[in-house]
XYZ file of C-alpha atoms in Angstrom:
349
model
C 0.001 0.007 -0.005
C 1.401 3.373 -0.990
C 2.268 5.481 2.046
C 0.646 8.856 2.419
C 2.736 11.994 1.915
C 2.644 14.508 4.747
C 3.614 18.154 4.974
C 7.385 18.370 4.362
C 7.953 21.947 5.623
C 11.008 21.884 7.868
C 14.084 23.723 9.005
C 17.460 21.981 8.563
C 20.423 23.231 10.520
C 23.455 21.610 8.834
C 25.972 19.851 11.048
C 23.945 20.353 14.221
C 24.660 16.865 15.611
C 20.863 16.450 16.005
C 20.591 19.451 18.349
C 17.786 20.729 16.152
C 16.583 17.755 14.192
C 14.919 18.943 11.022
C 11.421 20.312 11.518
C 10.532 19.011 14.940
C 11.213 22.029 17.141
C 9.425 24.264 14.645
C 6.408 21.983 14.656
C 6.462 21.595 18.407
C 7.046 17.872 18.052
C 9.609 15.495 19.512
C 11.577 12.764 17.762
C 11.888 10.267 20.592
C 13.539 7.332 18.881
C 17.200 7.576 17.817
C 18.875 4.753 15.930
C 22.429 4.270 14.713
C 23.995 1.656 12.418
C 27.606 0.636 11.886
C 29.736 -2.339 10.897
C 32.946 -4.208 11.722
C 34.927 -6.599 9.556
C 34.409 -5.043 6.136
C 38.087 -5.145 5.179
C 39.268 -8.637 6.286
C 39.451 -11.793 4.145
C 38.967 -14.078 7.186
C 36.146 -14.107 9.685
C 32.624 -12.638 9.646
C 31.273 -9.257 8.605
C 29.069 -7.825 11.368
C 26.535 -4.994 10.846
C 24.654 -3.645 13.879
C 21.830 -1.357 14.881
C 21.020 0.144 18.272
C 18.113 2.307 19.451
C 17.255 4.560 22.394
C 14.127 6.560 23.150
C 14.547 9.940 24.834
C 12.060 12.770 25.195
C 14.509 15.659 24.774
C 15.006 16.145 20.998
C 17.836 18.677 21.442
C 20.267 16.794 23.683
C 23.085 14.460 22.666
C 22.888 11.141 24.541
C 26.274 11.623 26.171
C 25.028 14.858 27.764
C 21.983 13.067 29.173
C 24.268 10.664 31.092
C 27.190 12.833 32.291
C 27.796 10.825 35.491
C 27.649 7.337 34.054
C 28.918 7.585 30.415
C 31.650 9.353 28.511
C 33.506 9.274 25.229
C 37.053 7.941 24.907
C 40.024 10.192 25.625
C 40.496 12.790 28.299
C 40.528 12.072 31.998
C 40.074 8.394 32.836
C 37.403 7.477 35.400
C 34.883 4.738 36.177
C 32.262 5.920 33.722
C 31.169 3.665 30.886
C 32.919 4.454 27.582
C 30.721 4.691 24.487
C 32.627 5.726 21.372
C 33.902 4.532 18.017
C 35.104 0.979 18.647
C 38.573 1.879 17.297
C 38.915 4.384 20.146
C 37.682 1.885 22.732
C 39.653 -1.140 21.489
C 42.762 -1.119 19.319
C 46.105 -2.865 19.143
C 44.910 -5.645 21.420
C 44.053 -3.192 24.210
C 40.620 -2.284 25.496
C 38.650 -5.531 25.222
C 37.549 -5.164 28.836
C 36.193 -1.685 28.182
C 34.535 -2.844 24.976
C 32.826 -5.797 26.672
C 31.754 -3.735 29.681
C 30.087 -1.111 27.511
C 28.283 -3.544 25.225
C 27.020 -5.949 27.888
C 26.006 -3.236 30.375
C 23.954 -1.363 27.779
C 22.503 -4.610 26.378
C 21.391 -5.417 29.930
C 19.729 -1.994 30.108
C 17.728 -3.079 27.052
C 16.970 -6.713 27.849
C 17.075 -6.712 31.669
C 19.828 -9.292 31.927
C 23.572 -9.640 31.315
C 24.050 -12.608 28.958
C 25.869 -15.461 30.616
C 27.060 -17.098 27.410
C 27.432 -16.526 23.692
C 24.222 -18.396 22.981
C 22.239 -15.915 25.107
C 24.010 -12.964 23.512
C 23.177 -14.154 20.012
C 19.601 -14.932 21.048
C 19.224 -11.349 22.211
C 20.792 -9.667 19.179
C 20.451 -11.823 16.067
C 17.769 -13.517 13.982
C 17.236 -17.269 13.749
C 18.513 -17.185 10.123
C 21.702 -15.462 11.228
C 22.301 -18.036 13.972
C 21.687 -20.829 11.464
C 24.370 -19.353 9.166
C 26.817 -19.309 12.046
C 26.096 -22.943 12.912
C 27.354 -23.868 9.411
C 30.825 -22.490 10.166
C 33.285 -25.297 10.908
C 34.916 -23.388 13.783
C 31.789 -22.055 15.568
C 30.354 -23.008 18.946
C 27.895 -21.009 21.003
C 29.054 -22.694 24.231
C 31.234 -19.805 25.370
C 30.862 -18.307 28.874
C 30.403 -14.531 29.161
C 31.712 -12.123 30.212
C 35.053 -13.140 28.752
C 37.319 -10.169 29.557
C 35.501 -7.866 32.004
C 34.491 -8.571 35.619
C 30.759 -9.291 35.944
C 30.568 -6.931 38.911
C 31.929 -4.057 36.835
C 29.331 -4.662 34.123
C 26.536 -4.841 36.661
C 27.684 -1.666 38.383
C 27.865 0.160 35.046
C 24.362 -0.972 34.163
C 23.075 0.237 37.522
C 24.746 3.629 37.183
C 23.251 4.169 33.707
C 19.741 3.147 34.777
C 19.927 5.345 37.902
C 20.814 8.379 35.788
C 18.439 7.719 32.888
C 15.984 10.608 32.369
C 12.282 9.806 32.870
C 10.742 7.899 29.952
C 14.091 6.787 28.556
C 13.789 3.435 26.820
C 16.865 1.405 25.827
C 15.722 -0.130 22.579
C 16.857 -3.266 20.800
C 20.505 -3.924 19.953
C 20.481 -5.945 16.743
C 23.189 -7.601 14.635
C 23.457 -9.114 11.198
C 26.443 -11.501 11.238
C 27.598 -12.621 7.793
C 30.082 -15.500 8.186
C 32.365 -16.519 5.363
C 30.122 -19.191 3.852
C 27.143 -16.855 3.666
C 29.391 -13.955 2.599
C 30.588 -15.845 -0.471
C 27.033 -16.899 -1.362
C 25.869 -13.262 -1.216
C 28.901 -12.159 -3.194
C 27.752 -14.316 -6.100
C 24.414 -12.472 -6.030
C 25.695 -8.914 -5.465
C 29.061 -9.204 -7.334
C 30.511 -6.427 -5.134
C 31.360 -6.476 -1.424
C 29.537 -3.218 -0.772
C 26.306 -4.905 -1.837
C 26.605 -7.343 1.093
C 26.813 -4.457 3.572
C 23.829 -2.817 1.929
C 21.912 -6.103 2.117
C 22.473 -6.202 5.914
C 21.728 -2.509 6.363
C 18.466 -2.823 4.431
C 17.237 -5.536 6.799
C 18.212 -3.578 9.919
C 16.679 -0.372 8.594
C 13.415 -2.129 7.778
C 13.273 -3.464 11.337
C 13.322 0.064 12.795
C 9.678 0.498 11.856
C 8.837 -2.092 14.520
C 9.842 0.322 17.305
C 6.839 1.047 19.545
C 4.658 2.991 19.688
C 4.174 3.099 15.942
C 3.251 6.782 15.867
C 6.594 8.039 17.257
C 9.056 9.379 14.726
C 12.586 8.060 14.355
C 15.978 9.657 13.613
C 18.558 7.267 12.093
C 22.268 8.070 11.739
C 24.647 6.055 9.527
C 28.209 6.503 8.433
C 28.466 7.418 4.768
C 28.854 4.293 2.636
C 32.224 4.937 1.012
C 32.075 8.167 -1.024
C 28.436 7.721 -1.900
C 26.214 10.849 -1.863
C 22.867 9.531 -3.068
C 20.716 7.010 -1.199
C 17.131 7.367 -2.503
C 17.035 4.000 -4.283
C 18.758 2.287 -1.336
C 16.204 3.652 1.142
C 13.295 2.811 -1.151
C 14.416 -0.818 -0.969
C 14.664 -0.677 2.847
C 11.199 0.962 3.167
C 9.151 -0.423 0.280
C 5.958 1.454 -0.547
C 7.007 4.571 1.359
C 7.868 7.988 0.027
C 11.547 8.877 0.216
C 11.922 12.653 0.338
C 15.409 14.122 -0.251
C 16.195 16.825 2.291
C 19.863 17.400 1.562
C 22.612 15.782 -0.538
C 25.987 17.446 -0.087
C 29.614 16.473 0.512
C 28.977 16.892 4.218
C 25.805 14.861 4.623
C 22.868 13.243 2.876
C 19.498 13.513 4.662
C 16.146 11.957 3.791
C 12.652 11.632 5.197
C 10.841 8.291 4.890
C 7.170 9.131 5.053
C 4.455 6.594 5.630
C 2.111 4.900 8.047
C 1.769 7.011 11.195
C 5.412 8.103 11.564
C 8.211 9.857 9.753
C 11.677 8.322 9.695
C 14.591 10.708 9.110
C 17.860 9.177 7.897
C 21.190 11.001 7.904
C 24.329 9.665 6.214
C 27.536 11.514 7.098
C 31.245 10.835 7.562
C 32.412 10.069 11.122
C 28.898 9.641 12.412
C 30.241 7.601 15.322
C 31.798 10.793 16.711
C 28.527 12.732 16.585
C 25.919 10.069 17.359
C 25.879 7.908 20.490
C 23.903 5.146 18.730
C 26.388 4.840 15.836
C 29.226 4.577 18.359
C 27.369 1.884 20.326
C 26.573 -0.052 17.135
C 30.275 0.177 16.219
C 31.111 -1.309 19.623
C 28.555 -4.092 19.397
C 29.764 -5.057 15.883
C 33.415 -5.072 17.000
C 32.677 -7.044 20.165
C 30.747 -9.739 18.305
C 33.466 -10.035 15.696
C 36.213 -10.246 18.355
C 34.364 -13.036 20.173
C 33.979 -14.975 16.944
C 37.582 -14.389 15.816
C 38.787 -15.802 19.151
C 36.915 -19.011 18.306
C 38.270 -19.020 14.751
C 41.860 -18.695 15.932
C 41.449 -21.261 18.723
C 40.147 -23.809 16.216
C 43.469 -23.633 14.292
C 45.654 -23.274 17.366
C 44.386 -26.601 18.692
C 46.143 -28.169 15.683
C 49.067 -25.716 15.580
C 49.757 -24.503 19.156
C 52.469 -22.031 18.093
C 50.306 -20.423 15.408
C 50.015 -16.667 15.818
C 46.368 -15.523 15.781
C 45.073 -13.319 12.966
C 42.593 -10.470 12.804
C 41.901 -11.561 9.218
C 43.131 -8.460 7.362
C 44.606 -9.013 3.904
C 48.399 -9.113 4.429
C 48.320 -11.156 7.679
C 45.513 -13.322 6.308
C 47.851 -14.565 3.583
C 50.450 -15.450 6.193
C 47.840 -17.284 8.228
C 46.517 -19.192 5.191
C 50.018 -20.340 4.310
C 50.662 -21.623 7.826
C 47.396 -23.547 8.134
C 47.430 -24.974 4.583
C 48.456 -28.512 5.580
C 45.789 -28.706 8.315
C 43.186 -27.198 5.997
C 43.888 -29.890 3.407
C 43.929 -32.651 6.025
C 40.522 -31.575 7.358
C 39.034 -31.080 3.901
C 38.098 -27.453 4.529
C 37.482 -25.731 1.219
C 38.781 -22.283 0.324
C 35.207 -21.047 -0.095
C 34.424 -22.018 3.505
C 37.483 -20.188 4.798
C 38.433 -17.243 2.558
C 36.219 -14.276 1.741
C 36.778 -13.687 -1.938
C 36.581 -9.881 -1.623
């Protein structure tokens, strides 16, 4: 059914970091739901690609999320303290350092959403992924969901962080779903045959996560979605039309700095903003970046441990191109012995 077109009069304030989101202050409305999407594992040849979405409902349309939680959350850098770090995953975890911070942030905020800290990988995946996604993972030769959590951070620290966030949360705040699309190697190579280009696989995952945002309740509350720009792409009308079939995609702005659209239909308007470095401006994009990185790190630990059981002195890999070739060379004899095909192991792009 074709979605009805509503009045599109609005004021847009450029790089305002959502302080004045489009037309909502002018119209006296609020945009309670904020959503962010990001990925991890786009570049590697080994291991899964992970694309994530997170949502939060707040009633102040002018405030950044970090400013709503000054006592319990902060961005990376600056003075170190006990507050939860929510930032671009590369700032939270890099060079083998920061896994404890990464895990604490992800599991504490997931518990704010679900009410419980997952005690194992099976529970984490149940809370964040679809049945189809979990079925794809089960096909991976190295995968097991029987992994105790937390793996790197003390459970008490995660629980304390969750309590601090909930205690500070403004009235009517709702921590929405944290969702993940995990594309392991086998599924990745299948999709690559369909899409021909790697970027199409990311778009495939983003489309499914974007479509799911319309399930946020209540259905009459509008949504603001922030996403990192997809490469150097400026135009997203066709992409968004696929994510929101039957709805009207109205272009608000398409410039080198940002591309902004309104998805109009049903009883709500969904505003989508694509811009570089969105994880620095939008709390939800940063959290999605962290969730994607955390899931990929958990899975890469399993991947490496599978091979290290056969080759105890094997150095683990993060799966990126140069080191992936080293890793493939060192495991080649075991790969042949176990009959593991290249297609099951190596992402072709």
